[in-house]
Amino acid sequence: MAATFVHREGDLLCPQCSGIYCLPVLLKCGHNICKICLQKFWKWKGSRECPVCRTVSVPERPPINLPLKIAAEEYQLQQSSKDQEVCFFHKEQLTLFCLNDDKPICSGCQMSTQHKVHECCTLEKAAQQKKTEFSTMLESFRKKLKMLEKTEVCWRETKEYIKTQADQNEKMIKEEFQTLHEFLQNEEMTRLQTLRQEEKVKTQVMCEKLELITNQIKCLASTISEVETALKAKDLSFLQEYKMMKKRVKCDFQEPECIRDILINSSKHLGLLKFGVWKKMSQIVYFVPITLDPNTAHFNLEFSQELSCVKYSRKQLLPNNIERCTSRLCVLGSSGFTSGKNSWTVEVGQSRDWYIGVARESIKRKKTVFLNPSEGFWVIGLTNGDTMWAQTSPPTKLCLKLMPEKITVELDCDKGKVVFVNAADRTTIYTFKDKFTERIFPYISPGISQEGTISNTLTIQPMNMTMNLV
């Protein structure tokens, strides 16, 4: 009887889940419904009603509609074949594509109530349109994959540099501690543990970020592979799989985040190292009012003496992290100021080229900018060893009888003033007046050494301080 059982279009769809019948049961009212759908409905309703007409069924279990079950299974078997070219309902060639339902249909389907008001076109036109859509998506995926792979390489280099940077910091810490007494070994171990803990935490962060981006790359590569395979399929096979494939490729790829403050905080470990120990030793020490932040330094800068001296050097292999200044040969201080008065003295010596002053936190660090207040810089500088300029717009030439070797920078955030003073005779060189709306950082730029000569060093001068124990 199953072989002669004839179904009209739509007879194989469950009225509850709208899918092909799975174990259809026949109710007393004559309606068919999936067995699982019926059980769920009865449990939710709390009564044995028909989901279609609400007729109450008898207490006995409704029988399985065997002919309908067989027909549904045959339909699913035919649908699973990728080379199916004949409509299951009308036994006609699949020559059209329904743009509303995204599936191939025959001319009989087009005239049926299900597709009569739908927009249809030929298989060839639909395949061309959908393949174009996938090709556009594929190109976008390839660009994103390239970006992710480039970011992965950068992050791996950063991860390796964290270890190198930690090792360098450890070496410098040990060198400093060699000058101290034996009883200070406990302090040394404490600082090394702090350093290694930071290395561990930040390395773990990079491992997690790398694992995330590696998974994104694998996912995107897999999606691209599936799309490429789908594009090589025949039009009909492609369109039959289109709907399911479209769902599969709908994935949200986020741009790689900018990882801030991921490098070892060298200023924390190396800056003011002796001063921190001095508090416990109750002895007279030198105190440097600001320390320089190597994570903001140009690739050609080298540091010494607890990050208080900087000079031009050979290019170093450093990560191009977001904090690093690459547009100019400069370095920022490790701490910024938002209020109060702050001052520090820079020994420029006999350097022929240099710039010193302050800069706001939001300066453009990767793009070339002018050194003037509108760009976030309040600095003065010496060029060619004989001409000093205040970097206003346009620059202001400073006429001095003698070039100072030590210059004090006095920053008053509340009054919006930056005053440059000759440390030798306390005469004012130049004064900037402005309004500061964000953190302001010390700015230092040493000159480029001439070939065959020793690079001059710019040094933050220490201050003599004493501590009286009460």
CSV table of N, CA, C and O in Angstrom, one decimal, residues 236-334:
chain,number,residue,atom,x,y,z
A,236,LEU,N,23.4,23.0,-9.4
A,236,LEU,CA,22.3,22.5,-8.6
A,236,LEU,C,22.8,22.0,-7.3
A,236,LEU,O,22.1,22.3,-6.2
A,237,SER,N,23.9,21.3,-7.2
A,237,SER,CA,24.4,20.9,-5.9
A,237,SER,C,24.8,22.0,-5.0
A,237,SER,O,24.5,22.0,-3.8
A,238,PHE,N,25.3,23.1,-5.7
A,238,PHE,CA,25.7,24.3,-4.9
A,238,PHE,C,24.4,24.9,-4.3
A,238,PHE,O,24.4,25.3,-3.1
A,239,LEU,N,23.4,25.0,-5.1
A,239,LEU,CA,22.2,25.7,-4.6
A,239,LEU,C,21.4,24.8,-3.6
A,239,LEU,O,20.8,25.4,-2.7
A,240,GLN,N,21.5,23.5,-3.8
A,240,GLN,CA,20.9,22.7,-2.8
A,240,GLN,C,21.5,22.8,-1.4
A,240,GLN,O,20.9,22.7,-0.4
A,241,GLU,N,22.8,23.0,-1.4
A,241,GLU,CA,23.6,23.2,-0.1
A,241,GLU,C,23.7,24.6,0.3
A,241,GLU,O,24.2,24.9,1.4
A,242,TYR,N,23.2,25.6,-0.6
A,242,TYR,CA,23.4,27.0,-0.3
A,242,TYR,C,22.8,27.4,1.0
A,242,TYR,O,23.5,28.1,1.8
A,243,LYS,N,21.6,27.0,1.3
A,243,LYS,CA,20.9,27.5,2.5
A,243,LYS,C,21.7,27.1,3.8
A,243,LYS,O,22.0,27.9,4.7
A,244,MET,N,22.1,25.8,3.8
A,244,MET,CA,22.8,25.3,5.0
A,244,MET,C,24.2,26.0,5.0
A,244,MET,O,24.7,26.3,6.1
A,245,MET,N,24.8,26.1,3.8
A,245,MET,CA,26.2,26.7,3.8
A,245,MET,C,26.2,28.1,4.2
A,245,MET,O,27.1,28.6,4.9
A,246,LYS,N,25.1,28.9,3.9
A,246,LYS,CA,25.0,30.3,4.2
A,246,LYS,C,25.0,30.5,5.7
A,246,LYS,O,25.6,31.4,6.3
A,247,LYS,N,24.3,29.5,6.4
A,247,LYS,CA,24.3,29.6,7.9
A,247,LYS,C,25.6,29.3,8.5
A,247,LYS,O,26.0,29.9,9.4
A,248,ARG,N,26.4,28.4,7.8
A,248,ARG,CA,27.7,28.0,8.3
A,248,ARG,C,28.7,29.1,8.3
A,248,ARG,O,29.6,29.2,9.1
A,249,VAL,N,28.6,29.9,7.2
A,249,VAL,CA,29.6,31.0,7.0
A,249,VAL,C,29.3,32.3,7.7
A,249,VAL,O,30.1,33.2,7.6
A,250,LYS,N,28.1,32.3,8.3
A,250,LYS,CA,27.8,33.5,9.1
A,250,LYS,C,28.5,33.5,10.4
A,250,LYS,O,28.0,33.1,11.4
A,251,CYS,N,29.7,34.0,10.4
A,251,CYS,CA,30.5,34.1,11.7
A,251,CYS,C,31.0,35.5,11.8
A,251,CYS,O,31.4,36.2,10.9
A,252,ASP,N,31.1,35.9,13.0
A,252,ASP,CA,31.5,37.3,13.4
A,252,ASP,C,33.0,37.3,13.7
A,252,ASP,O,33.4,36.8,14.7
A,253,PHE,N,33.8,37.9,12.8
A,253,PHE,CA,35.2,38.0,13.1
A,253,PHE,C,35.6,39.3,13.6
A,253,PHE,O,35.4,40.3,12.9
A,254,GLN,N,36.0,39.4,14.8
A,254,GLN,CA,36.4,40.7,15.4
A,254,GLN,C,37.8,41.1,15.1
A,254,GLN,O,38.7,40.2,14.9
A,255,GLU,N,38.0,42.4,15.0
A,255,GLU,CA,39.4,42.9,14.8
A,255,GLU,C,40.2,42.6,15.9
A,255,GLU,O,39.8,42.6,17.1
A,256,PRO,N,41.5,42.2,15.7
A,256,PRO,CA,42.4,42.0,16.8
A,256,PRO,C,42.5,43.2,17.7
A,256,PRO,O,42.7,44.3,17.2
A,257,GLU,N,42.4,43.0,19.0
A,257,GLU,CA,42.5,44.1,19.9
A,257,GLU,C,43.9,44.7,20.1
A,257,GLU,O,44.9,44.0,19.8
A,258,CYS,N,44.0,45.9,20.4
A,258,CYS,CA,45.3,46.6,20.7
A,258,CYS,C,45.6,46.2,22.2
A,258,CYS,O,44.9,46.7,23.1
A,259,ILE,N,46.6,45.5,22.4
A,259,ILE,CA,47.0,45.1,23.7
A,259,ILE,C,47.9,46.1,24.4
A,259,ILE,O,49.0,46.3,24.0
A,260,ARG,N,47.3,46.8,25.3
A,260,ARG,CA,48.0,47.9,26.0
A,260,ARG,C,48.7,47.4,27.3
A,260,ARG,O,48.3,46.5,27.9
A,261,ASP,N,49.8,48.1,27.6
A,261,ASP,CA,50.6,47.8,28.8
A,261,ASP,C,50.9,46.3,29.0
A,261,ASP,O,50.8,45.8,30.1
A,262,ILE,N,51.3,45.6,27.9
A,262,ILE,CA,51.6,44.2,27.9
A,262,ILE,C,53.1,44.0,28.2
A,262,ILE,O,53.5,42.9,28.7
A,263,LEU,N,53.9,45.0,27.9
A,263,LEU,CA,55.4,44.8,28.1
A,263,LEU,C,55.7,44.9,29.6
A,263,LEU,O,55.0,45.4,30.4
A,264,ILE,N,56.9,44.3,29.9
A,264,ILE,CA,57.3,44.4,31.3
A,264,ILE,C,57.5,45.9,31.7
A,264,ILE,O,58.0,46.7,31.0
A,265,ASN,N,56.9,46.2,32.9
A,265,ASN,CA,57.0,47.6,33.4
A,265,ASN,C,58.4,47.8,33.9
A,265,ASN,O,58.6,47.8,35.1
A,266,SER,N,59.3,48.2,33.0
A,266,SER,CA,60.7,48.4,33.4
A,266,SER,C,60.8,49.5,34.4
A,266,SER,O,61.7,49.5,35.3
A,267,SER,N,60.0,50.5,34.3
A,267,SER,CA,60.1,51.7,35.2
A,267,SER,C,59.8,51.2,36.6
A,267,SER,O,60.4,51.8,37.6
A,268,LYS,N,58.9,50.3,36.8
A,268,LYS,CA,58.5,49.8,38.1
A,268,LYS,C,59.7,49.0,38.7
A,268,LYS,O,60.0,49.2,39.9
A,269,HIS,N,60.4,48.2,37.9
A,269,HIS,CA,61.5,47.4,38.4
A,269,HIS,C,62.8,48.1,38.5
A,269,HIS,O,63.6,47.8,39.4
A,270,LEU,N,63.1,49.0,37.5
A,270,LEU,CA,64.4,49.6,37.5
A,270,LEU,C,64.4,51.0,37.9
A,270,LEU,O,65.4,51.5,38.5
A,271,GLY,N,63.3,51.8,37.7
A,271,GLY,CA,63.3,53.2,38.1
A,271,GLY,C,63.3,53.3,39.6
A,271,GLY,O,62.6,52.7,40.3
A,272,LEU,N,64.1,54.3,40.1
A,272,LEU,CA,64.2,54.6,41.5
A,272,LEU,C,64.5,53.4,42.3
A,272,LEU,O,64.1,53.2,43.5
A,273,LEU,N,65.3,52.4,41.8
A,273,LEU,CA,65.6,51.2,42.5
A,273,LEU,C,66.4,51.5,43.8
A,273,LEU,O,66.0,51.1,44.9
A,274,LYS,N,67.5,52.3,43.7
A,274,LYS,CA,68.3,52.6,44.9
A,274,LYS,C,67.5,53.4,45.9
A,274,LYS,O,67.6,53.3,47.1
A,275,PHE,N,66.6,54.3,45.4
A,275,PHE,CA,65.8,55.1,46.3
A,275,PHE,C,64.9,54.3,47.1
A,275,PHE,O,64.7,54.6,48.3
A,276,GLY,N,64.3,53.3,46.5
A,276,GLY,CA,63.4,52.4,47.2
A,276,GLY,C,64.1,51.7,48.3
A,276,GLY,O,63.6,51.5,49.4
A,277,VAL,N,65.3,51.2,48.0
A,277,VAL,CA,66.1,50.5,49.0
A,277,VAL,C,66.6,51.4,50.1
A,277,VAL,O,66.7,51.1,51.3
A,278,TRP,N,66.9,52.7,49.7
A,278,TRP,CA,67.4,53.7,50.6
A,278,TRP,C,66.4,53.9,51.8
A,278,TRP,O,66.8,54.2,52.9
A,279,LYS,N,65.1,53.8,51.5
A,279,LYS,CA,64.1,54.0,52.6
A,279,LYS,C,64.3,53.0,53.7
A,279,LYS,O,64.1,53.3,54.9
A,280,LYS,N,64.8,51.8,53.3
A,280,LYS,CA,65.0,50.8,54.4
A,280,LYS,C,66.4,51.0,55.0
A,280,LYS,O,66.7,50.5,56.1
A,281,MET,N,67.4,51.6,54.3
A,281,MET,CA,68.7,51.7,54.8
A,281,MET,C,68.9,53.0,55.6
A,281,MET,O,69.9,53.1,56.4
A,282,SER,N,68.0,53.9,55.5
A,282,SER,CA,68.1,55.2,56.2
A,282,SER,C,69.4,55.9,56.0
A,282,SER,O,70.1,56.4,56.9
A,283,GLN,N,69.9,55.9,54.7
A,283,GLN,CA,71.1,56.6,54.4
A,283,GLN,C,70.9,57.6,53.3
A,283,GLN,O,69.8,57.6,52.7
A,284,ILE,N,71.8,58.5,53.1
A,284,ILE,CA,71.7,59.6,52.1
A,284,ILE,C,71.9,58.9,50.7
A,284,ILE,O,72.9,58.2,50.5
A,285,VAL,N,71.0,59.2,49.8
A,285,VAL,CA,71.1,58.6,48.5
A,285,VAL,C,70.7,59.7,47.5
A,285,VAL,O,70.2,60.8,47.8
A,286,TYR,N,71.0,59.4,46.2
A,286,TYR,CA,70.6,60.3,45.2
A,286,TYR,C,69.2,60.0,44.7
A,286,TYR,O,68.9,58.8,44.5
A,287,PHE,N,68.4,61.0,44.5
A,287,PHE,CA,67.0,60.7,44.0
A,287,PHE,C,66.8,61.5,42.7
A,287,PHE,O,67.1,62.7,42.5
A,288,VAL,N,66.4,60.7,41.6
A,288,VAL,CA,66.1,61.3,40.3
A,288,VAL,C,64.6,61.6,40.2
A,288,VAL,O,63.8,60.6,40.4
A,289,PRO,N,64.2,62.8,40.0
A,289,PRO,CA,62.8,63.2,40.1
A,289,PRO,C,61.9,62.5,39.0
A,289,PRO,O,60.7,62.3,39.3
A,290,ILE,N,62.5,62.1,37.9
A,290,ILE,CA,61.7,61.4,36.9
A,290,ILE,C,62.6,60.3,36.3
A,290,ILE,O,63.9,60.4,36.3
A,291,THR,N,62.0,59.2,35.9
A,291,THR,CA,62.7,58.1,35.2
A,291,THR,C,62.1,58.0,33.8
A,291,THR,O,60.9,58.4,33.5
A,292,LEU,N,62.8,57.5,32.9
A,292,LEU,CA,62.4,57.4,31.5
A,292,LEU,C,61.8,56.0,31.2
A,292,LEU,O,62.1,55.0,31.9
A,293,ASP,N,60.8,56.0,30.3
A,293,ASP,CA,60.1,54.7,30.1
A,293,ASP,C,60.6,54.1,28.7
A,293,ASP,O,60.2,54.6,27.7
A,294,PRO,N,61.4,53.0,28.8
A,294,PRO,CA,61.9,52.4,27.6
A,294,PRO,C,60.9,51.8,26.7
A,294,PRO,O,61.1,51.6,25.5
A,295,ASN,N,59.7,51.6,27.2
A,295,ASN,CA,58.6,51.0,26.4
A,295,ASN,C,58.0,52.1,25.5
A,295,ASN,O,57.2,51.8,24.5
A,296,THR,N,58.4,53.4,25.7
A,296,THR,CA,57.9,54.5,24.8
A,296,THR,C,59.1,54.9,23.9
A,296,THR,O,58.9,55.8,23.0
A,297,ALA,N,60.3,54.4,24.0
A,297,ALA,CA,61.5,54.9,23.4
A,297,ALA,C,61.6,54.4,21.9
A,297,ALA,O,61.1,53.3,21.5
A,298,HIS,N,62.2,55.3,21.1
A,298,HIS,CA,62.5,54.9,19.7
A,298,HIS,C,63.5,53.8,19.7
A,298,HIS,O,64.2,53.5,20.6
A,299,PHE,N,63.5,53.0,18.6
A,299,PHE,CA,64.4,51.9,18.4
A,299,PHE,C,65.8,52.2,18.6
A,299,PHE,O,66.6,51.3,18.9
A,300,ASN,N,66.2,53.4,18.3
A,300,ASN,CA,67.7,53.8,18.3
A,300,ASN,C,68.1,54.5,19.6
A,300,ASN,O,69.1,55.1,19.6
A,301,LEU,N,67.4,54.3,20.7
A,301,LEU,CA,67.8,54.9,22.0
A,301,LEU,C,68.3,53.8,22.9
A,301,LEU,O,67.7,52.7,23.0
A,302,GLU,N,69.3,54.2,23.7
A,302,GLU,CA,69.9,53.3,24.7
A,302,GLU,C,69.8,54.0,26.1
A,302,GLU,O,70.1,55.2,26.2
A,303,PHE,N,69.6,53.2,27.2
A,303,PHE,CA,69.5,53.8,28.5
A,303,PHE,C,70.5,53.2,29.5
A,303,PHE,O,71.1,52.1,29.3
A,304,SER,N,70.8,54.0,30.5
A,304,SER,CA,71.7,53.6,31.6
A,304,SER,C,71.4,54.3,32.9
A,304,SER,O,70.5,55.1,32.9
A,305,GLN,N,72.1,53.9,34.0
A,305,GLN,CA,71.9,54.5,35.3
A,305,GLN,C,70.4,54.6,35.7
A,305,GLN,O,69.9,55.6,35.9
A,306,GLU,N,69.8,53.4,35.9
A,306,GLU,CA,68.5,53.3,36.3
A,306,GLU,C,67.5,54.1,35.5
A,306,GLU,O,66.6,54.8,36.0
A,307,LEU,N,67.7,54.1,34.2
A,307,LEU,CA,66.7,54.7,33.3
A,307,LEU,C,66.7,56.2,33.4
A,307,LEU,O,65.7,56.9,33.2
A,308,SER,N,67.8,56.8,33.8
A,308,SER,CA,67.9,58.3,34.0
A,308,SER,C,68.8,58.9,32.9
A,308,SER,O,68.8,60.1,32.7
A,309,CYS,N,69.5,58.1,32.1
A,309,CYS,CA,70.3,58.6,31.0
A,309,CYS,C,69.9,58.0,29.7
A,309,CYS,O,69.5,56.8,29.6
A,310,VAL,N,69.9,58.7,28.6
A,310,VAL,CA,69.5,58.2,27.3
A,310,VAL,C,70.5,58.8,26.2
A,310,VAL,O,70.9,59.9,26.3
A,311,LYS,N,70.8,58.0,25.2
A,311,LYS,CA,71.6,58.4,24.1
A,311,LYS,C,71.3,57.7,22.9
A,311,LYS,O,70.6,56.6,22.9
A,312,TYR,N,71.7,58.2,21.7
A,312,TYR,CA,71.5,57.6,20.4
A,312,TYR,C,72.4,56.4,20.3
A,312,TYR,O,73.5,56.4,20.8
A,313,SER,N,71.9,55.3,19.7
A,313,SER,CA,72.6,54.1,19.6
A,313,SER,C,72.2,53.3,18.3
A,313,SER,O,71.4,53.8,17.6
A,314,ARG,N,72.8,52.2,18.1
A,314,ARG,CA,72.4,51.3,17.0
A,314,ARG,C,70.9,50.9,17.2
A,314,ARG,O,70.4,50.8,18.3
A,315,LYS,N,70.3,50.6,16.1
A,315,LYS,CA,68.9,50.2,16.1
A,315,LYS,C,68.7,48.8,16.8
A,315,LYS,O,69.5,47.9,16.6
A,316,GLN,N,67.8,48.8,17.7
A,316,GLN,CA,67.5,47.5,18.5
A,316,GLN,C,66.3,46.8,18.0
A,316,GLN,O,65.3,47.5,17.5
A,317,LEU,N,66.3,45.5,18.2
A,317,LEU,CA,65.1,44.7,17.8
A,317,LEU,C,64.1,44.8,18.9
A,317,LEU,O,64.2,44.0,19.9
A,318,LEU,N,63.1,45.7,18.8
A,318,LEU,CA,62.1,45.9,19.8
A,318,LEU,C,60.7,45.7,19.2
A,318,LEU,O,60.5,46.0,18.0
A,319,PRO,N,59.7,45.3,20.0
A,319,PRO,CA,58.4,45.2,19.5
A,319,PRO,C,57.8,46.6,19.3
A,319,PRO,O,58.1,47.5,20.0
A,320,ASN,N,57.1,46.8,18.2
A,320,ASN,CA,56.4,48.1,17.9
A,320,ASN,C,55.1,48.2,18.6
A,320,ASN,O,54.1,48.3,18.0
A,321,ASN,N,55.2,48.2,20.0
A,321,ASN,CA,54.0,48.3,20.8
A,321,ASN,C,53.3,49.6,20.7
A,321,ASN,O,53.9,50.6,20.2
A,322,ILE,N,52.1,49.7,21.1
A,322,ILE,CA,51.3,50.9,20.9
A,322,ILE,C,51.8,52.1,21.6
A,322,ILE,O,51.6,53.3,21.2
A,323,GLU,N,52.6,51.9,22.7
A,323,GLU,CA,53.1,53.0,23.5
A,323,GLU,C,54.4,53.6,22.9
A,323,GLU,O,54.8,54.7,23.2
A,324,ARG,N,55.0,52.9,22.0
A,324,ARG,CA,56.4,53.3,21.5
A,324,ARG,C,56.3,54.4,20.5
A,324,ARG,O,55.5,54.4,19.6
A,325,CYS,N,57.2,55.4,20.7
A,325,CYS,CA,57.3,56.5,19.7
A,325,CYS,C,58.2,56.2,18.6
A,325,CYS,O,59.4,55.9,18.8
A,326,THR,N,57.7,56.1,17.4
A,326,THR,CA,58.5,55.7,16.2
A,326,THR,C,58.7,56.8,15.2
A,326,THR,O,59.5,56.8,14.3
A,327,SER,N,57.8,57.9,15.3
A,327,SER,CA,57.9,58.9,14.3
A,327,SER,C,59.1,59.9,14.6
A,327,SER,O,59.5,60.6,13.7
A,328,ARG,N,59.5,59.9,15.9
A,328,ARG,CA,60.6,60.8,16.3
A,328,ARG,C,61.5,60.1,17.2
A,328,ARG,O,61.2,59.2,17.9
A,329,LEU,N,62.8,60.6,17.2
A,329,LEU,CA,63.8,60.0,18.1
A,329,LEU,C,63.7,60.5,19.5
A,329,LEU,O,64.3,61.5,19.9
A,330,CYS,N,62.8,59.9,20.3
A,330,CYS,CA,62.5,60.5,21.6
A,330,CYS,C,62.0,59.4,22.5
A,330,CYS,O,61.9,58.2,22.2
A,331,VAL,N,61.9,59.8,23.8
A,331,VAL,CA,61.4,58.9,24.9
A,331,VAL,C,60.6,59.8,25.8
A,331,VAL,O,60.9,61.0,26.0
A,332,LEU,N,59.6,59.2,26.4
A,332,LEU,CA,58.7,59.9,27.4
A,332,LEU,C,59.1,59.4,28.8
A,332,LEU,O,59.7,58.4,29.0
A,333,GLY,N,58.7,60.2,29.8
A,333,GLY,CA,58.9,59.8,31.2
A,333,GLY,C,58.0,58.7,31.6
A,333,GLY,O,56.9,58.5,30.9
A,334,SER,N,58.3,58.0,32.6
A,334,SER,CA,57.5,56.9,33.0
A,334,SER,C,56.2,57.3,33.7
A,334,SER,O,55.2,56.6,33.8
